[in-house]
Amino acid sequence: VVPHFADSSEQLTHLGAAAAQLFCELLRDKTSIVIGLGSGYEVRAMVECLDLPHTLRHFPKLRGLEFWGLLESPFLALTQGLSTQSIVASIALRCTAANLKPQIRCYYFSPRLAFENLEAAFFTVRSPYEGDPRFLESAGLKGASSVWERQPVGFLLNQFYDRFGNPLLSEEYTKCIPLSTLRTMVVSEKPV
């Protein structure tokens, strides 16, 4: 775990490099693997540090690699290529143009994906920012004030959580992998 400070691009690079290193360690001696990806600066930094598709030549046993989007942001207009859809699409574009031995498949978020097949998930977990309520209201989320009344303690995959780990927004506003699946992955000792 590398601490990240939003005002430091150098820290972001270190975080991306650490996540990319973990990603590469997961690929060692694998013939296939399914990886879930979230959104944001940190996930984008990891993908940039991975230098796909060039890094994949170091894994001769790898025959199949799948990236699954872990969320969809219907009420957010994320810029700078930070949405899960943008990150997954960039991987697909980079790898499609190359003549790769492993078969690379990329999937946007879909509630029909069999998330229990994930072998690892990379996404950002953070404390709520001071400006989050204004951002949610500007995105048209009418329930933003009730989220703050219930005192969120964390934010992941475009979802605020209370101190018990319960989501504070309804599914009509956020579409993401079920928290129960992430909990099962952790219990199963899969990297999350």
CSV table of C-alpha atoms in Angstrom, one decimal:
chain,number,residue,atom,x,y,z
A,1,VAL,CA,0.0,0.0,0.0
A,2,VAL,CA,1.4,3.4,-1.0
A,3,PRO,CA,-0.1,6.5,0.6
A,4,HIS,CA,-1.6,8.8,-2.0
A,5,PHE,CA,-1.8,12.6,-1.7
A,6,ALA,CA,-4.0,14.2,-4.3
A,7,ASP,CA,-1.7,17.2,-4.7
A,8,SER,CA,1.3,15.1,-5.6
A,9,SER,CA,1.7,13.6,-9.1
A,10,GLU,CA,4.9,11.9,-8.0
A,11,GLN,CA,3.0,10.0,-5.3
A,12,LEU,CA,0.5,9.0,-8.0
A,13,THR,CA,3.3,7.6,-10.1
A,14,HIS,CA,4.6,5.6,-7.1
A,15,LEU,CA,1.2,4.3,-6.4
A,16,GLY,CA,0.7,3.3,-10.1
A,17,ALA,CA,4.1,1.5,-10.2
A,18,ALA,CA,3.3,-0.4,-7.0
A,19,ALA,CA,-0.1,-1.6,-8.3
A,20,ALA,CA,1.5,-2.5,-11.7
A,21,GLN,CA,4.2,-4.6,-9.8
A,22,LEU,CA,1.4,-6.4,-7.9
A,23,PHE,CA,-0.4,-7.0,-11.2
A,24,CYS,CA,2.7,-8.5,-12.8
A,25,GLU,CA,3.3,-10.7,-9.8
A,26,LEU,CA,-0.3,-12.0,-10.2
A,27,LEU,CA,0.5,-13.0,-13.8
A,28,ARG,CA,3.6,-15.0,-13.0
A,29,ASP,CA,3.1,-18.7,-14.0
A,30,LYS,CA,-0.5,-18.1,-15.0
A,31,THR,CA,-2.0,-19.4,-18.2
A,32,SER,CA,-5.1,-17.2,-17.8
A,33,ILE,CA,-6.5,-14.6,-15.4
A,34,VAL,CA,-9.5,-12.4,-14.9
A,35,ILE,CA,-8.8,-8.9,-13.5
A,36,GLY,CA,-11.4,-6.3,-12.3
A,37,LEU,CA,-10.7,-2.6,-12.8
A,38,GLY,CA,-12.3,0.4,-11.1
A,39,SER,CA,-11.9,4.1,-12.1
A,40,GLY,CA,-9.9,7.2,-11.2
A,41,TYR,CA,-6.4,8.6,-11.2
A,42,GLU,CA,-4.9,5.6,-9.3
A,43,VAL,CA,-6.2,2.9,-11.7
A,44,ARG,CA,-5.2,5.0,-14.7
A,45,ALA,CA,-1.7,5.4,-13.2
A,46,MET,CA,-1.4,1.6,-12.8
A,47,VAL,CA,-2.5,1.0,-16.4
A,48,GLU,CA,0.0,3.6,-17.6
A,49,CYS,CA,2.9,2.0,-15.6
A,50,LEU,CA,2.0,-1.4,-17.0
A,51,ASP,CA,3.0,-0.3,-20.5
A,52,LEU,CA,0.7,-2.8,-22.1
A,53,PRO,CA,1.0,-4.6,-24.4
A,54,HIS,CA,4.9,-4.6,-24.1
A,55,THR,CA,4.9,-6.0,-20.5
A,56,LEU,CA,3.0,-9.1,-21.6
A,57,ARG,CA,5.9,-10.5,-23.5
A,58,HIS,CA,7.5,-11.3,-20.1
A,59,PHE,CA,4.8,-13.9,-19.4
A,60,PRO,CA,5.2,-16.7,-21.9
A,61,LYS,CA,2.8,-19.1,-20.2
A,62,LEU,CA,-0.1,-16.5,-20.3
A,63,ARG,CA,-2.7,-17.5,-23.0
A,64,GLY,CA,-5.7,-15.5,-21.8
A,65,LEU,CA,-6.1,-12.2,-20.0
A,66,GLU,CA,-9.5,-10.6,-19.3
A,67,PHE,CA,-10.2,-7.1,-17.9
A,68,TRP,CA,-13.7,-6.5,-16.4
A,69,GLY,CA,-15.0,-3.1,-15.6
A,70,LEU,CA,-16.3,-3.0,-12.0
A,71,LEU,CA,-18.6,-0.1,-12.3
A,72,GLU,CA,-20.6,2.1,-14.6
A,73,SER,CA,-21.1,5.8,-13.8
A,74,PRO,CA,-24.4,6.9,-15.2
A,75,PHE,CA,-24.6,10.1,-13.3
A,76,LEU,CA,-20.9,11.1,-13.5
A,77,ALA,CA,-19.2,12.7,-16.5
A,78,LEU,CA,-15.6,11.7,-15.8
A,79,THR,CA,-13.0,13.5,-17.8
A,80,GLN,CA,-9.3,12.8,-18.6
A,81,GLY,CA,-9.9,9.1,-19.4
A,82,LEU,CA,-10.6,8.3,-15.7
A,83,SER,CA,-13.9,6.3,-16.1
A,84,THR,CA,-13.8,2.5,-16.0
A,85,GLN,CA,-15.1,2.5,-19.5
A,86,SER,CA,-12.3,4.7,-20.7
A,87,ILE,CA,-9.6,2.7,-18.9
A,88,VAL,CA,-10.9,-0.6,-20.3
A,89,ALA,CA,-11.2,0.8,-23.8
A,90,SER,CA,-7.7,2.1,-23.7
A,91,ILE,CA,-6.4,-1.3,-22.8
A,92,ALA,CA,-8.4,-2.8,-25.6
A,93,LEU,CA,-7.1,-0.3,-28.1
A,94,ARG,CA,-3.4,-0.8,-27.1
A,95,CYS,CA,-3.6,-4.6,-27.2
A,96,THR,CA,-5.7,-5.0,-30.3
A,97,ALA,CA,-3.2,-3.3,-32.5
A,98,ALA,CA,-0.4,-5.6,-31.3
A,99,ASN,CA,0.2,-9.1,-32.4
A,100,LEU,CA,-0.1,-10.7,-28.9
A,101,LYS,CA,0.3,-14.4,-27.9
A,102,PRO,CA,-2.1,-14.1,-25.0
A,103,GLN,CA,-5.7,-13.4,-25.9
A,104,ILE,CA,-6.8,-10.1,-24.4
A,105,ARG,CA,-10.5,-9.5,-23.8
A,106,CYS,CA,-12.0,-6.4,-22.2
A,107,TYR,CA,-15.5,-6.0,-20.9
A,108,TYR,CA,-17.3,-2.9,-19.7
A,109,PHE,CA,-19.4,-3.2,-16.5
A,110,SER,CA,-22.4,-5.4,-16.8
A,111,PRO,CA,-24.4,-6.7,-13.9
A,112,ARG,CA,-24.6,-10.1,-15.8
A,113,LEU,CA,-20.8,-10.7,-15.5
A,114,ALA,CA,-19.9,-13.6,-13.3
A,115,PHE,CA,-17.9,-11.5,-10.8
A,116,GLU,CA,-17.1,-14.6,-8.7
A,117,ASN,CA,-14.7,-15.5,-11.5
A,118,LEU,CA,-12.5,-12.5,-10.7
A,119,GLU,CA,-9.0,-13.4,-9.5
A,120,ALA,CA,-8.1,-9.8,-8.5
A,121,ALA,CA,-9.7,-6.4,-8.4
A,122,PHE,CA,-7.9,-3.0,-8.6
A,123,PHE,CA,-9.8,0.1,-7.5
A,124,THR,CA,-9.5,3.2,-5.3
A,125,VAL,CA,-10.7,3.3,-1.7
A,126,ARG,CA,-10.7,6.7,-0.1
A,127,SER,CA,-12.2,8.9,2.6
A,128,PRO,CA,-15.0,11.2,1.4
A,129,TYR,CA,-13.7,14.6,0.2
A,130,GLU,CA,-15.0,17.8,1.5
A,131,GLY,CA,-16.3,18.8,-1.9
A,132,ASP,CA,-18.1,15.5,-2.6
A,133,PRO,CA,-21.6,16.8,-1.6
A,134,ARG,CA,-21.4,19.7,-4.1
A,135,PHE,CA,-20.1,17.3,-6.8
A,136,LEU,CA,-23.0,14.9,-6.2
A,137,GLU,CA,-25.6,17.7,-6.3
A,138,SER,CA,-24.1,19.1,-9.5
A,139,ALA,CA,-24.3,15.7,-11.0
A,140,GLY,CA,-28.1,15.7,-10.3
A,141,LEU,CA,-28.1,13.3,-7.3
A,142,LYS,CA,-31.0,14.4,-5.2
A,143,GLY,CA,-30.1,12.2,-2.2
A,144,ALA,CA,-26.7,13.8,-1.6
A,145,SER,CA,-27.8,15.5,1.6
A,146,SER,CA,-29.1,12.3,3.1
A,147,VAL,CA,-25.8,10.6,2.3
A,148,TRP,CA,-24.0,13.2,4.4
A,149,GLU,CA,-26.5,13.0,7.2
A,150,ARG,CA,-25.7,9.3,7.5
A,151,GLN,CA,-22.0,10.2,7.8
A,152,PRO,CA,-20.1,8.2,5.1
A,153,VAL,CA,-16.7,6.9,6.2
A,154,GLY,CA,-15.5,5.6,2.9
A,155,PHE,CA,-15.8,5.8,-0.9
A,156,LEU,CA,-15.2,3.1,-3.4
A,157,LEU,CA,-16.5,2.3,-6.9
A,158,ASN,CA,-18.6,5.5,-7.0
A,159,GLN,CA,-20.4,4.4,-3.8
A,160,PHE,CA,-20.3,5.9,-0.3
A,161,TYR,CA,-20.3,3.5,2.7
A,162,ASP,CA,-21.2,3.9,6.3
A,163,ARG,CA,-19.1,2.5,9.2
A,164,PHE,CA,-20.7,-0.9,8.9
A,165,GLY,CA,-19.8,-1.2,5.2
A,166,ASN,CA,-23.4,-0.6,4.0
A,167,PRO,CA,-23.9,1.4,0.8
A,168,LEU,CA,-25.5,4.9,1.2
A,169,LEU,CA,-26.8,5.3,-2.4
A,170,SER,CA,-29.5,3.3,-4.2
A,171,GLU,CA,-28.6,1.2,-7.2
A,172,GLU,CA,-30.4,3.6,-9.5
A,173,TYR,CA,-27.5,6.1,-8.9
A,174,THR,CA,-24.6,3.7,-8.8
A,175,LYS,CA,-24.0,0.5,-10.8
A,176,CYS,CA,-21.1,-1.5,-9.5
A,177,ILE,CA,-19.9,-4.9,-8.4
A,178,PRO,CA,-21.9,-6.0,-5.3
A,179,LEU,CA,-20.1,-5.4,-2.1
A,180,SER,CA,-20.9,-9.0,-1.1
A,181,THR,CA,-18.7,-10.2,-4.0
A,182,LEU,CA,-15.8,-8.1,-2.9
A,183,ARG,CA,-16.2,-9.4,0.7
A,184,THR,CA,-16.2,-13.0,-0.7
A,185,MET,CA,-13.0,-12.2,-2.6
A,186,VAL,CA,-11.3,-10.9,0.5
A,187,VAL,CA,-12.3,-14.0,2.5
A,188,SER,CA,-11.0,-16.2,-0.3
A,189,GLU,CA,-7.7,-14.3,-0.1
A,190,LYS,CA,-7.9,-12.9,-3.6
A,191,PRO,CA,-6.1,-9.5,-4.0
A,192,VAL,CA,-8.6,-6.7,-3.7
